[in-house]
Amino acid sequence: MNSSTQLLVISAHAADFVWRAGGAIATVTKSGGTAKVIALSYGERGESGELWKEAGQTEEKVKAIRRAEGEEAASILGASFEGMDLGDYPLEIDRAAMERLTAAIREFEPNVILTHAKEDPFNPDHGVAYAATERARQLASGAGVASAFKTIRPPAFLLFEPHQPELCGFYPNTFLDITPVFEIKRAAMDVMGAQGYLREYYSQRASQRANHARRICGDKEIKFAEAFQRITPAVLKGF
Ligand SMILES: [Zn+2]
């Protein structure tokens, strides 16, 4: 990752990007690249449990809180945040939403896209976000040849780590050392008040992935890492 990296993270709900790709986002922005988060929904129904314990709570109020949290977390990570407000549990992508998402990809012209794993037996929306992102990426970049519509260079396509990776068919084949930005990720996680119970969980995960990363490459300085599954093959200019 370098100063020309344009990273787009597509998150089914307002907070998914923080737990699973916060380190990647901070790594890009700290090195002078640009990062944008698109939250397809605010996770107002399915991932805002703490907020619904308040008497008289409403969907509109929860959405506003989750949007504010998402914006603040993204800002701490150095990214912009766009909420598409498509609704959650269930998240549904109609033609208009697909066109909006495709247009957003064309406009931002990312060279890396991160999103959810293909499957998630515990979540009705994460797989929908994967399918929508895969399709919008294909529509934005065409078949890698000239098309009837404006196309962008095909962005690298990677999946961020789901909550229970083994059950989601997640195969971690790419690790990112997030040691230099881990405190930034921690600060962004602190903002997500509605899901505070995940902070410790994802801090532990970062330590465990760092253990794997150290064994893979021998770099003993890696203390925290994030794992990704790379879908598009890497194209090299040499070894
Ligand atoms: Zn989610």
mmCIF file of N, CA, C and O and ligand atoms in Angstrom, residues 12-13 16 20 47 116 123 126, ligand 1:
data_model
loop_
_atom_site.group_PDB
_atom_site.id
_atom_site.type_symbol
_atom_site.label_atom_id
_atom_site.label_comp_id
_atom_site.label_asym_id
_atom_site.label_seq_id
_atom_site.Cartn_x
_atom_site.Cartn_y
_atom_site.Cartn_z
ATOM 1 N N ALA A 12 -21.866 -4.174 5.198
ATOM 2 C CA ALA A 12 -23.323 -4.376 5.196
ATOM 3 C C ALA A 12 -24.000 -3.444 6.192
ATOM 4 O O ALA A 12 -25.069 -2.902 5.943
ATOM 5 N N HIS A 13 -23.353 -3.275 7.352
ATOM 6 C CA HIS A 13 -23.921 -2.482 8.445
ATOM 7 C C HIS A 13 -22.912 -1.411 8.854
ATOM 8 O O HIS A 13 -21.757 -1.461 8.437
ATOM 9 N N ASP A 16 -19.412 -2.884 10.692
ATOM 10 C CA ASP A 16 -18.619 -4.050 10.271
ATOM 11 C C ASP A 16 -17.200 -3.658 9.853
ATOM 12 O O ASP A 16 -16.236 -4.367 10.129
ATOM 13 N N ARG A 20 -13.320 -5.274 11.252
ATOM 14 C CA ARG A 20 -12.690 -6.217 10.316
ATOM 15 C C ARG A 20 -11.688 -5.597 9.368
ATOM 16 O O ARG A 20 -10.878 -6.307 8.770
ATOM 17 N N GLU A 47 -28.049 -5.093 14.381
ATOM 18 C CA GLU A 47 -26.740 -4.997 15.038
ATOM 19 C C GLU A 47 -26.644 -3.764 15.931
ATOM 20 O O GLU A 47 -25.605 -3.128 16.015
ATOM 21 N N HIS A 116 -17.395 -8.296 2.747
ATOM 22 C CA HIS A 116 -17.677 -9.489 3.554
ATOM 23 C C HIS A 116 -17.365 -10.783 2.811
ATOM 24 O O HIS A 116 -17.309 -10.806 1.581
ATOM 25 N N ASN A 123 -25.808 -14.618 9.750
ATOM 26 C CA ASN A 123 -26.168 -13.238 9.433
ATOM 27 C C ASN A 123 -26.856 -13.191 8.068
ATOM 28 O O ASN A 123 -26.306 -13.653 7.083
ATOM 29 N N HIS A 126 -24.746 -10.248 5.473
ATOM 30 C CA HIS A 126 -23.341 -10.184 5.075
ATOM 31 C C HIS A 126 -23.114 -10.816 3.699
ATOM 32 O O HIS A 126 -22.381 -10.272 2.869
HETATM 33 ZN ZN ZN B 1 -22.836 -6.737 10.043
#
